[in-house]
Amino acid sequence: MTEESNRMRRSEFSPPASSDQDHSVTNDKEIQQVDIMEDMIADDAVWKRIQQNTFTRWTNEHLKKINMHIQSLETDLEDGLRLIGLLQVLSGKIMPKHNKKPSFRSQKLENVSVALKFLEKDEGIKIVNIDSQAIVDRQLKLILGLIWHLILHYSISMPVWEGDESGTKQGNDKDKGPTPKQRLLNWVQNKVPELSVSNFTSDWKDGRTIGALVDSVAPGLCPDWQDWNPKEALQNASEAMTLADDWLNVRQLIKPEEIVNPNIDELSMMTYLSQYPSAKLNPGAPIREKTNPNRVRCYGPGLESSGCSVGTPVQFTVETFSAGTGDVQVVLENPKGKSEEVEVHFNNDRNLTYTCSYNPKLEGVYTVKVLFGNERHMLHVPRSPFNVNVDKPSGDASKILVFGEGVKPNGIITGKQTYFDISTEHAGKGVPDVVILDPNGDRQSVPVKLRQINENVWRCEYSSNIVGLHSVNVFFNREHVPGSPFPVEVSPVCDPKKVKTSGRGLQPKGVRVDDKTCTFWIHTELAGEGIPEAKLIEPGGGTIPIHLKDLGSGKYEGKYVPTKIGRYVAMISYGGHEILNSPFQIQVGPKRFTGVRAYGPGLRGGMVNHPAKFMVDTNGETGALGFQIEGPGQSSIDCEDFGNMTCQVSYLPVASGDYYVHILAEDEDIEESPFFVKIEPHQPDVHPELVECNGRGLEAQDLVLNQPAEFLVDAHRAGTAPLQVEVMDEKGHSVPVDVDKKGLGAYKCSYKPKNHGRHSVIVSYGGVSTKKSPYRVQAPNPFNISKVSVNGPGVESGLLSTVPTKFVIDTRASGQGDQAVALSIQDDKGKAIPYHVQDNGDDTYSVEYTAPLPGKYQIRVLFDDDEIPQSPMSVIVQPHLDLSNVHVQGLEPNIFLDSPTEFQVEGIEDKQKLACIVLSPSGEKQEALATQDGNGQVVKVAFTPSEEGPHEVELLYDGLNVPGSPFMVNVTRGSDSSRVLAHGKGLQQAIVNEPNVFQIETKGAGTSGLGLTIEGPSEAVMTCMPDNRDGSCRVEYTPTAVGVYDIGITFGEKHIPGSPFKVPVVHSMAFENVRAYGNGLDNTKVREGVEQEFTIDASEAGPAPMSCEIKGLKEPPLVVDNRDGTFSVSYLPPIGSAGTDLTCNLKYNGKDIVNTPVHLKVKPKVEPDQVELSGEGISPKGILASLPASITIDTTNAGNGDLGVEVTGPDGRKRKVEIEDEADGKYKATFLPDDLGDYKHIQLDQQNYAESQKEGKNTLKWVKNIVRLLIVRMLELVLSLVELHLEKEMMWT
């Protein structure tokens, strides 16, 4: 259909009348432009499709401000909700009450009627031939008519355009002022006077007019439109509209191919052009000048002096962005001076680049001439002509490596440049070539820039404006390199990496349960088109959607209130892709009650190079305070203690941006910490330090409750900035302040204190505290609250859970006995604990309570609604049971879906008191099965997860969490072969022609197929028998020939640990012929600190695995295979192990050796009491002087030690002792008694032994008695001789 016939059809529209007199002229002009939709042409007309697309885009452009979107105008307006939302955005008004969730036709009709009545009554737009039924029944023609009414009114008629006088004419005469169409056309004609524009259809089809309009609105943005070829209409329109979209925020409500379509819709064109009068140029726009060849840049391998080879295509790039308008001409001459073909392709990108390629056919020096200009005047660009040396053909394409983002399957977005690198290090001579095919197979739509960045690496840069699968072909010497072609998916325009976030709601720490200030902001100003989305995953895997409020200008606000303790994960995406730093990990702590409060301008904002100050009031708490400041610059922190439980903190920001101020009490963030602070750049004309404040309201120490306290603020020398005054009482409550501006920089401020006690007056200017702020004033207290005391075991240490306790509140010394007492007791999660208060009748109160669980509790006591200085009081309640010895073993952090999971709990005495609850992501609770072993100290707990996601395993004993509980485990689909265990004799050694068995345990390894294979000298059928349905099975096989077999065990087609197992198969052996012997197995010979040895003789039993285990020793024994069928075993009982029971388990081929196990008891290294003495040296008959005496010493049963013997004579001197070793632990000691008397003292191994001493003394006593007897006998003999002599003398006489 011709354009003229189109116009004839559209001229049949009947104008709707307006009931609003103020809008009568405008509406009459609008009416002349409204088409009659009943007479529209066929549904498949091109112009109608263009119009429907344009109106849809226009609608979505406004709906995105309230996070709405439509796919089809025909269907998506039927419930009235999106239509109502659109009218609210256009009008800036709140719509009347309507149904928010329409389900029935009557509700939808009612919603649409609300919208239509709003247009007629509130906006003065009369709608003719369109009712609610038409919208609900999806009558597209009438819906398009309604949208055109809205476009005409809100986008063309109402806006005030700069330089447009026709839009401001008023009056009731319909002949005054142009129609909306004439108004828009007049504005366009004034902007492009050099072109003849008389319509909104045919005059725009070559694309030059839209280019002229863009350059008129933003001079220099599209300066070359005059040189555009009218035959390249689509290219012209695409470039102009892209520039307008990127730098003027003129959205492409109509597409370039639709503008140049002969059947362009006039209404669609007017809709698109209505954006230009209010368009503003964005900062950083590429404003350009006219033609300048000296600004042309040329680069690429095709211009390098070396690196090219015969038969290898090469490229180079010519960039004309800064050179203005002109054409590129390239001339290539071979070494013989003849011209060769050069392919020059204009890339139509932002840098106005040309990709030039040629294929040298001769060896030698080529000359490349690059010229730029117009048809009359072409000039060489800098460095032209270029001399390129072409070598002989060589190179191996299979050695090429390609890597980088540009060849990855995903992650590329339209209009954004990407790249990949090509390494030719081991490929020899040659130059790579790249060809990219778009989804339609066109190789010209995606230009590439190929340049050499070092000797062996080339970089290919490209960008595509087409969404879909691209084929990236990389060649080297005309051959595909490995991996080529590379499939690359190009996604729609959106750059999530440019999305920024701020706010304490995304901070990793500081957020607590029931925190009402978990707010964050998403900044998408620089991220292109897209819709932000946010969701919060709470502990347990549940998802909390977060509603994002559009604040305008690409900024969105999100809020949430956490209800559980644990790790939250905030996932933020833009345009369907996660933004930078997402997901955000947020550790939510328990609800904490603390009296510490912070306030002041330094917690809200500030200015660079000006101190940011805030106040901290501890309200009687004595714990340590801490401050941390995170931000773009280092900031020193100063703290001034005022001595009354308050302090002022200041820090000096040196860079603008987002700061986070952490205020810590006992190393934990207080309420609302961290505080989000926005520091603005330095403003040289603002001087907060010059602000003067004075008046009674800043100085009085006797403020009267509910009476005005006034002061003045003089800021006339401080520049222009906002003044902010706040007053806080000692409870942290804000006191209203009236600020009355009296003149230039002069303000009168007044406030009325509501509560007695300390007040802080904070004055800030431009977000910065003034020089004397804060001012501290006082409202007298009518009684002495500091005299109220709390004491008793209930506020002291040593409390136990489940055990009742109490304390006493004493108010007798406060001076006001009739004041009310109130208190609260809460656990560390903020849960209230029941208590009982008894009034003792003497101004004291007894409080009883019972802490149900161990942990930290907080007790607050209020007197006359004021917290006493001693409050809050923190008490630590210890468990009524000691669970420190309870340990959990085998609970993996990652487990598999539908796979039995088992772990052990050690140190449990009574299984009945153990409870294990598994909480799934959906909130379903599962009680795990617990079984106790024989000794009663280990409990096995098993459960099978049936959901994917994070699970919480809570383990309680007698109501108390065991150490580490609750445990977090993540459940996923799949399997892990490394968790499968195989064990048994059948995997160590097998007996031929006998069944051999081993076990496989798949607990915790996931769900997958189990594979078994056996290879060896003979076939052996393997049989797998399930056991107990607990993830284990029993495998049996019977080999028929001896040799080494490979047993392969796979799980999920992957080998388990140890697989394949090499198993020797041997004949049955005579285990009864294996013997073990040696001192190391002799119970009388095993002593501490002495190495023990024994031998295992299996020479007559045949080869088989041998194992030795000695229970009772920490270190395993050393086993040496002597290669002759015997094994030497040694072990060392450590010093101090005397009395230890040892059990020696000896197994040969898995069976106990005869007479084993052997039970031993470790003896001391030496046992002096087992030393035995004999010989003449200790004979009871005594020894004779001057004759050698010997003693036999038997140490056979006394252990291992050095023998030392000393003999001391009657005079105390030691006598020489000669010791002779007679072997087998026996010694002979010989000494010479050279005098009469007692001889004593035998020393063994440098220790005195009482028994040895005793025996030595007894021996010497016998010697002494004998000597005395001899002396007596000799005296008797002498006397006899004397008597005999006397008798003879008498006889002689």
XYZ file of C-alpha atoms in Angstrom, residues 285-845:
561
model
C 30.462 11.957 24.575
C 32.710 11.426 21.489
C 32.478 14.910 19.987
C 34.433 14.976 16.690
C 35.756 17.410 14.111
C 36.097 17.297 10.307
C 38.645 15.523 8.083
C 42.354 15.431 9.196
C 44.540 12.626 7.676
C 47.303 13.255 10.246
C 45.031 11.841 12.923
C 44.544 8.504 11.196
C 46.115 5.557 13.070
C 47.293 2.388 11.318
C 48.344 -0.790 13.083
C 48.398 -4.544 12.675
C 50.587 -7.386 11.362
C 49.916 -6.450 7.742
C 52.002 -3.284 8.214
C 54.876 -4.769 10.241
C 58.292 -4.914 8.594
C 58.589 -8.641 9.343
C 56.464 -11.601 10.271
C 54.492 -12.061 7.041
C 54.866 -15.138 4.833
C 53.743 -16.139 1.355
C 50.217 -17.554 1.197
C 49.245 -16.425 4.672
C 46.492 -13.775 4.834
C 47.367 -10.776 6.992
C 45.338 -7.868 8.298
C 45.805 -4.378 9.574
C 43.460 -1.754 10.945
C 42.949 1.867 9.973
C 41.308 3.984 12.694
C 39.731 7.286 11.574
C 37.772 8.283 14.677
C 39.745 11.496 15.301
C 40.329 12.292 11.635
C 36.893 13.630 10.799
C 35.008 12.872 7.588
C 36.848 11.091 4.782
C 37.444 7.884 2.835
C 40.224 5.322 3.212
C 42.140 4.120 0.172
C 44.747 1.337 0.306
C 47.195 0.474 -2.508
C 49.352 -2.694 -2.355
C 52.419 -3.202 -4.596
C 54.331 -6.502 -4.746
C 58.135 -6.788 -5.104
C 57.748 -6.567 -8.907
C 55.937 -3.230 -8.649
C 52.551 -4.611 -9.654
C 49.377 -3.997 -7.713
C 47.695 -6.773 -5.745
C 44.206 -6.945 -4.331
C 43.483 -5.501 -0.893
C 40.149 -6.034 0.857
C 39.050 -2.943 2.804
C 36.016 -3.289 5.081
C 34.441 -0.466 7.061
C 33.531 -1.788 10.546
C 30.923 0.876 11.296
C 32.003 0.965 14.961
C 32.534 3.822 17.405
C 36.174 4.286 16.426
C 35.307 4.363 12.708
C 37.809 1.648 11.891
C 38.562 -0.169 8.638
C 39.841 -3.735 8.506
C 42.260 -4.247 5.602
C 43.463 -7.691 4.533
C 45.621 -9.086 1.761
C 47.314 -12.355 0.842
C 50.915 -11.894 -0.368
C 51.839 -14.251 -3.214
C 55.512 -13.383 -3.721
C 58.574 -13.387 -1.522
C 60.172 -9.978 -1.014
C 59.313 -6.426 0.034
C 55.716 -5.250 -0.420
C 54.719 -1.576 -0.315
C 51.467 -0.640 1.427
C 50.101 2.871 0.795
C 47.308 4.163 3.041
C 45.542 7.394 2.017
C 42.690 9.355 3.584
C 40.521 12.196 2.306
C 37.794 12.849 -0.199
C 37.502 12.160 -3.902
C 39.342 15.356 -4.857
C 42.114 15.255 -2.306
C 43.606 12.001 -0.921
C 46.674 12.268 1.352
C 49.079 9.757 2.873
C 48.480 9.000 6.528
C 51.420 9.105 8.990
C 54.232 6.555 8.168
C 52.689 5.702 4.778
C 53.935 4.037 2.612
C 54.785 0.979 4.716
C 57.440 -1.550 3.657
C 56.570 -5.153 4.558
C 59.075 -8.008 4.130
C 57.331 -11.269 3.107
C 59.169 -14.535 3.865
C 58.804 -18.016 2.434
C 55.734 -19.966 3.598
C 56.187 -22.042 6.772
C 54.495 -22.798 10.065
C 52.405 -25.537 11.725
C 48.790 -24.621 12.577
C 48.472 -27.558 15.004
C 50.941 -25.850 17.366
C 48.796 -22.727 17.763
C 47.195 -21.972 21.136
C 44.082 -19.777 21.397
C 42.866 -18.453 24.761
C 40.925 -15.555 26.288
C 37.408 -14.321 27.048
C 36.610 -13.837 23.368
C 36.537 -17.579 22.611
C 34.643 -18.679 25.717
C 31.158 -20.085 25.065
C 29.413 -17.475 27.228
C 29.959 -14.082 28.798
C 30.062 -11.881 25.669
C 27.470 -9.095 25.445
C 26.395 -7.021 22.474
C 28.212 -3.780 21.773
C 31.007 -4.540 24.225
C 34.499 -5.174 22.932
C 36.177 -8.412 23.862
C 39.377 -10.148 22.839
C 41.366 -13.343 22.753
C 45.061 -14.115 22.267
C 46.773 -16.380 19.723
C 50.135 -17.891 20.674
C 52.410 -18.833 17.743
C 55.483 -19.612 19.860
C 56.012 -23.189 18.600
C 54.234 -22.903 15.241
C 57.021 -21.463 13.117
C 56.635 -18.638 10.639
C 53.242 -17.395 9.671
C 50.535 -14.909 10.546
C 47.175 -15.857 12.069
C 43.893 -14.843 10.503
C 40.457 -14.561 12.126
C 37.001 -14.676 10.549
C 33.865 -14.338 12.697
C 30.469 -15.440 11.394
C 27.337 -14.023 13.011
C 24.196 -16.165 13.653
C 23.142 -15.541 10.045
C 26.475 -16.697 8.634
C 27.533 -13.168 7.653
C 31.303 -12.622 7.969
C 31.102 -8.868 7.388
C 28.889 -7.917 10.364
C 31.559 -8.576 13.002
C 34.827 -6.815 12.128
C 37.990 -7.945 13.878
C 41.175 -6.138 14.891
C 44.230 -8.391 14.848
C 47.490 -7.003 16.192
C 50.769 -8.399 17.468
C 51.377 -7.591 21.154
C 54.753 -9.366 21.422
C 56.994 -11.640 19.415
C 54.840 -14.765 19.743
C 51.390 -13.495 20.724
C 48.683 -11.871 18.596
C 45.563 -10.283 20.021
C 42.207 -10.316 18.253
C 39.635 -7.727 19.359
C 36.032 -7.630 18.241
C 32.509 -6.671 19.251
C 29.146 -7.710 17.890
C 25.801 -5.947 17.905
C 23.910 -9.131 17.067
C 22.523 -11.466 19.713
C 23.033 -15.182 19.161
C 25.588 -17.917 18.487
C 28.710 -16.745 16.627
C 31.419 -18.841 15.013
C 34.980 -17.627 15.662
C 37.303 -19.130 13.030
C 41.052 -18.874 13.644
C 43.463 -19.780 10.831
C 47.223 -20.101 10.568
C 48.635 -20.425 7.078
C 45.074 -20.986 5.802
C 44.482 -23.916 8.153
C 42.166 -24.102 11.181
C 43.996 -24.041 14.485
C 43.071 -26.572 17.235
C 39.568 -25.905 18.556
C 38.536 -23.690 15.633
C 35.812 -22.752 14.943
C 34.951 -21.636 18.491
C 31.211 -21.310 19.319
C 30.561 -18.034 21.183
C 27.144 -16.937 22.486
C 26.603 -13.143 22.405
C 24.061 -11.917 24.964
C 21.976 -8.695 25.023
C 23.456 -5.372 26.119
C 23.960 -5.251 29.844
C 27.133 -4.853 31.915
C 26.510 -6.177 35.434
C 30.149 -5.538 36.359
C 29.430 -1.818 36.371
C 26.674 -2.176 38.931
C 27.719 -0.864 42.352
C 26.211 -1.526 45.769
C 26.271 0.247 49.109
C 24.584 0.045 52.507
C 24.998 -1.884 55.752
C 22.523 -4.538 54.620
C 25.272 -6.153 52.523
C 28.083 -5.884 55.055
C 29.657 -9.203 56.130
C 29.216 -8.488 59.821
C 27.193 -6.256 62.135
C 23.683 -7.365 61.107
C 21.588 -9.067 63.793
C 18.301 -10.913 64.111
C 15.235 -8.630 63.809
C 17.477 -5.776 62.627
C 15.148 -3.192 61.084
C 17.958 -1.193 59.420
C 19.160 -3.810 56.906
C 19.052 -1.473 53.920
C 21.193 -1.441 50.799
C 21.268 0.384 47.490
C 21.992 -0.802 43.953
C 23.506 1.729 41.526
C 22.986 0.865 37.847
C 23.685 4.244 36.274
C 26.628 2.984 34.214
C 25.499 -0.593 33.617
C 23.272 -0.131 30.562
C 19.757 -1.483 30.181
C 18.577 -4.151 32.558
C 16.386 -4.918 35.527
C 17.999 -5.569 38.928
C 16.856 -8.504 40.985
C 17.782 -9.481 44.536
C 17.062 -12.507 46.666
C 18.258 -13.578 50.087
C 19.053 -17.180 51.033
C 18.692 -17.674 54.777
C 20.245 -20.395 56.940
C 18.544 -23.656 56.091
C 18.280 -22.806 52.387
C 15.013 -20.869 52.396
C 14.759 -17.982 49.935
C 13.495 -14.530 50.899
C 12.601 -12.281 47.933
C 13.669 -8.673 48.320
C 11.504 -5.946 46.830
C 13.607 -3.290 45.163
C 12.283 0.249 45.159
C 13.196 2.321 42.105
C 14.540 5.639 43.398
C 15.115 6.967 39.889
C 18.337 7.719 37.990
C 19.312 4.052 38.061
C 19.302 3.754 41.863
C 17.315 1.077 43.685
C 16.722 0.466 47.399
C 16.334 -2.939 49.057
C 15.370 -3.837 52.629
C 15.028 -7.039 54.610
C 14.668 -8.167 58.233
C 16.650 -11.306 59.174
C 14.876 -13.739 61.476
C 17.515 -16.446 61.953
C 21.068 -16.586 63.237
C 23.651 -17.744 60.730
C 25.072 -17.098 57.308
C 22.829 -15.353 54.805
C 23.671 -15.130 51.104
C 22.422 -12.113 49.113
C 22.377 -12.706 45.356
C 22.006 -9.621 43.157
C 21.722 -9.794 39.386
C 21.271 -7.249 36.644
C 19.848 -8.163 33.296
C 19.885 -11.806 34.347
C 23.604 -11.814 35.263
C 25.161 -11.597 38.715
C 26.840 -8.291 39.510
C 30.390 -7.799 40.712
C 31.057 -9.243 44.221
C 27.759 -11.164 44.216
C 26.886 -13.322 46.102
C 27.371 -11.307 49.297
C 28.069 -13.298 52.473
C 26.280 -11.792 55.510
C 26.827 -13.247 58.961
C 23.743 -12.482 61.050
C 24.388 -12.574 64.766
C 21.959 -13.055 67.642
C 19.831 -10.182 68.783
C 21.909 -8.200 71.237
C 20.762 -5.717 73.813
C 23.323 -3.139 74.766
C 23.008 0.263 76.309
C 25.735 1.711 74.108
C 24.291 4.264 71.695
C 25.925 6.378 68.991
C 24.645 9.446 67.179
C 25.904 12.486 65.347
C 26.607 13.778 61.823
C 29.741 11.666 61.450
C 27.497 8.580 61.249
C 25.459 9.964 58.339
C 27.787 11.936 56.082
C 30.582 14.407 55.864
C 33.028 16.237 53.668
C 36.575 15.437 52.604
C 39.279 17.064 54.768
C 36.768 18.005 57.489
C 36.559 16.011 60.746
C 33.521 13.755 60.898
C 32.323 13.579 64.519
C 29.846 11.507 66.464
C 28.960 10.810 70.098
C 29.019 7.481 71.925
C 27.062 7.037 75.170
C 27.769 3.806 77.072
C 24.823 4.309 79.447
C 26.727 2.730 82.293
C 28.205 -0.252 80.452
C 31.863 -0.806 81.303
C 32.980 -3.113 78.495
C 35.738 -2.135 76.071
C 34.814 0.111 73.148
C 36.332 -0.217 69.707
C 36.065 1.654 66.422
C 36.761 0.549 62.857
C 36.338 2.650 59.727
C 36.255 1.107 56.265
C 36.310 3.298 53.190
C 38.190 4.451 50.111
C 40.848 6.262 52.153
C 42.753 5.796 55.387
C 41.255 7.741 58.282
C 42.824 8.326 61.669
C 40.471 8.010 64.656
C 40.515 10.265 67.734
C 38.429 9.634 70.828
C 37.828 12.235 73.574
C 36.488 10.821 76.848
C 34.130 13.247 78.594
C 34.312 11.266 81.852
C 30.562 10.739 82.212
C 30.260 7.481 80.290
C 30.233 9.457 77.017
C 32.908 10.230 74.475
C 33.277 12.047 71.196
C 34.859 10.231 68.255
C 36.211 12.010 65.191
C 37.893 10.804 62.030
C 39.275 12.705 59.031
C 38.185 11.321 55.638
C 40.716 12.052 52.897
C 38.731 10.686 49.956
C 35.085 10.860 48.969
C 32.923 7.764 48.721
C 31.109 5.215 50.859
C 32.405 4.619 54.392
C 31.308 2.072 56.987
C 31.804 2.920 60.662
C 31.889 -0.044 63.056
C 31.294 0.743 66.732
C 32.161 -2.253 68.879
C 31.260 -3.034 72.470
C 33.176 -6.026 73.770
C 34.315 -6.751 70.173
C 30.740 -6.902 68.840
C 28.866 -4.338 66.750
C 26.304 -2.285 68.647
C 22.803 -1.683 67.313
C 22.761 -0.219 63.750
C 26.541 -0.743 63.414
C 28.149 -0.605 60.912
C 26.830 2.854 60.044
C 26.758 3.730 56.347
C 28.347 7.159 55.791
C 28.420 9.068 52.514
C 31.459 11.378 52.340
C 31.106 14.129 49.753
C 33.986 15.811 47.886
C 35.595 18.870 49.432
C 33.669 22.129 48.875
C 36.085 25.070 49.070
C 33.277 27.599 49.590
C 31.832 25.857 52.665
C 33.471 26.492 56.065
C 31.656 24.752 58.929
C 34.393 25.886 61.321
C 33.194 29.511 60.914
C 29.697 28.794 62.217
C 29.034 30.511 65.579
C 26.488 29.176 68.101
C 25.396 30.762 71.384
C 22.451 30.981 73.733
C 21.008 29.583 76.935
C 19.966 26.349 75.245
C 23.668 25.511 74.791
C 24.898 26.600 78.228
C 22.220 25.943 80.868
C 22.864 23.382 83.543
C 19.350 23.675 84.981
C 17.030 23.102 82.044
C 13.368 22.974 82.946
C 11.385 20.046 81.625
C 8.890 20.947 78.885
C 10.159 24.552 78.791
C 11.813 26.028 75.655
C 15.622 26.154 75.574
C 16.765 28.544 72.839
C 20.021 29.398 71.041
C 21.199 31.187 67.871
C 23.275 29.953 64.944
C 25.247 32.438 62.821
C 26.520 30.935 59.529
C 26.807 34.055 57.354
C 30.591 33.588 56.994
C 30.440 29.836 56.433
C 29.126 29.728 52.863
C 25.955 28.097 51.597
C 25.171 24.659 53.001
C 22.337 22.903 54.860
C 22.120 23.390 58.638
C 21.160 20.442 60.795
C 20.476 20.554 64.553
C 19.690 17.520 66.689
C 19.236 17.064 70.454
C 19.605 13.680 72.147
C 18.753 12.911 75.782
C 20.736 10.429 77.841
C 18.353 7.619 76.909
C 19.256 8.054 73.269
C 15.873 9.587 72.397
C 15.736 12.393 69.894
C 14.252 15.687 71.116
C 12.360 17.747 68.470
C 14.088 21.007 67.480
C 12.471 24.030 65.821
C 14.825 25.876 63.460
C 13.628 29.307 62.334
C 15.650 31.118 59.666
C 15.914 34.810 60.566
C 18.035 36.132 57.736
C 21.114 35.456 55.658
C 22.899 32.689 57.548
C 21.036 33.434 60.826
C 18.904 30.837 62.587
C 16.972 30.659 65.853
C 16.733 27.173 67.370
C 14.488 25.975 70.193
C 13.827 22.648 71.912
C 11.969 21.394 74.988
C 13.625 18.683 77.142
C 11.179 15.904 77.990
C 13.337 13.844 80.354
C 15.730 14.724 83.124
C 19.416 14.001 82.813
C 22.161 14.799 80.324
C 21.329 16.222 76.873
C 23.643 16.616 73.852
C 23.030 19.378 71.300
C 24.715 18.642 67.960
C 25.017 21.347 65.316
C 26.337 20.448 61.852
C 26.735 22.516 58.713
C 27.101 20.850 55.330
C 27.162 17.503 57.132
C 30.172 18.576 59.277
C 30.094 19.310 63.005
C 30.654 22.923 63.958
C 33.715 23.763 66.026
C 32.197 23.438 69.553
C 29.602 20.798 68.800
C 28.356 18.797 70.631
C 27.124 20.997 73.495
C 26.334 19.160 76.728
C 23.556 20.504 78.941
C 21.766 19.076 81.990
C 18.168 18.664 83.153
C 18.285 17.970 86.945
C 17.297 14.522 88.204
C 14.702 14.531 91.075
C 16.171 11.489 92.784
C 19.468 9.599 93.074
C 19.134 6.576 90.840
C 22.798 5.684 91.382
C 21.878 4.450 94.886
C 19.765 1.602 93.523
C 21.746 -1.658 93.755
C 21.352 -5.231 92.574
C 23.076 -8.158 94.267
C 22.765 -11.866 94.792
C 23.825 -15.124 93.097
C 21.536 -14.480 90.127
C 23.833 -11.693 88.881
C 27.099 -13.377 89.778
C 29.287 -16.044 88.193
C 28.821 -19.777 88.660
C 25.256 -20.051 87.342
C 24.140 -23.349 85.808
C 21.411 -23.987 83.261
C 18.088 -25.455 84.486
C 19.049 -24.554 88.087
C 16.857 -21.846 89.763
C 18.634 -18.746 91.082
C 17.697 -15.313 92.487
C 18.877 -11.766 93.196
C 17.654 -8.697 95.135
C 16.938 -5.129 93.927
C 17.571 -2.612 96.750
C 16.047 0.889 96.302
C 16.173 2.015 99.947
C 18.984 4.535 99.471
C 17.550 6.208 96.342
C 15.473 8.752 98.283
C 12.302 7.994 96.332
C 10.814 4.778 97.625
C 7.541 5.090 95.710
C 9.103 4.826 92.268
C 8.229 1.880 90.024
C 10.726 -0.929 89.410
C 10.795 -2.824 86.113
C 13.183 -5.405 84.728
C 13.785 -7.771 81.817
C 15.870 -10.929 81.421
C 16.795 -12.052 77.921
C 19.116 -14.623 76.353
C 21.683 -13.796 73.673
C 19.017 -14.217 70.981
C 16.732 -11.631 72.554
C 14.247 -14.177 73.873
C 12.601 -13.181 77.136
C 13.162 -15.446 80.145
C 10.310 -15.811 82.669
C 10.944 -14.493 86.170
C 9.076 -13.907 89.425
C 9.313 -10.660 91.429
C 8.358 -10.454 95.099
C 7.947 -7.084 96.868
C 9.539 -7.523 100.281
C 7.742 -4.456 101.684
C 10.943 -2.639 102.630
C 11.825 -1.078 99.269
C 13.624 -4.254 98.253
C 12.501 -6.776 95.642
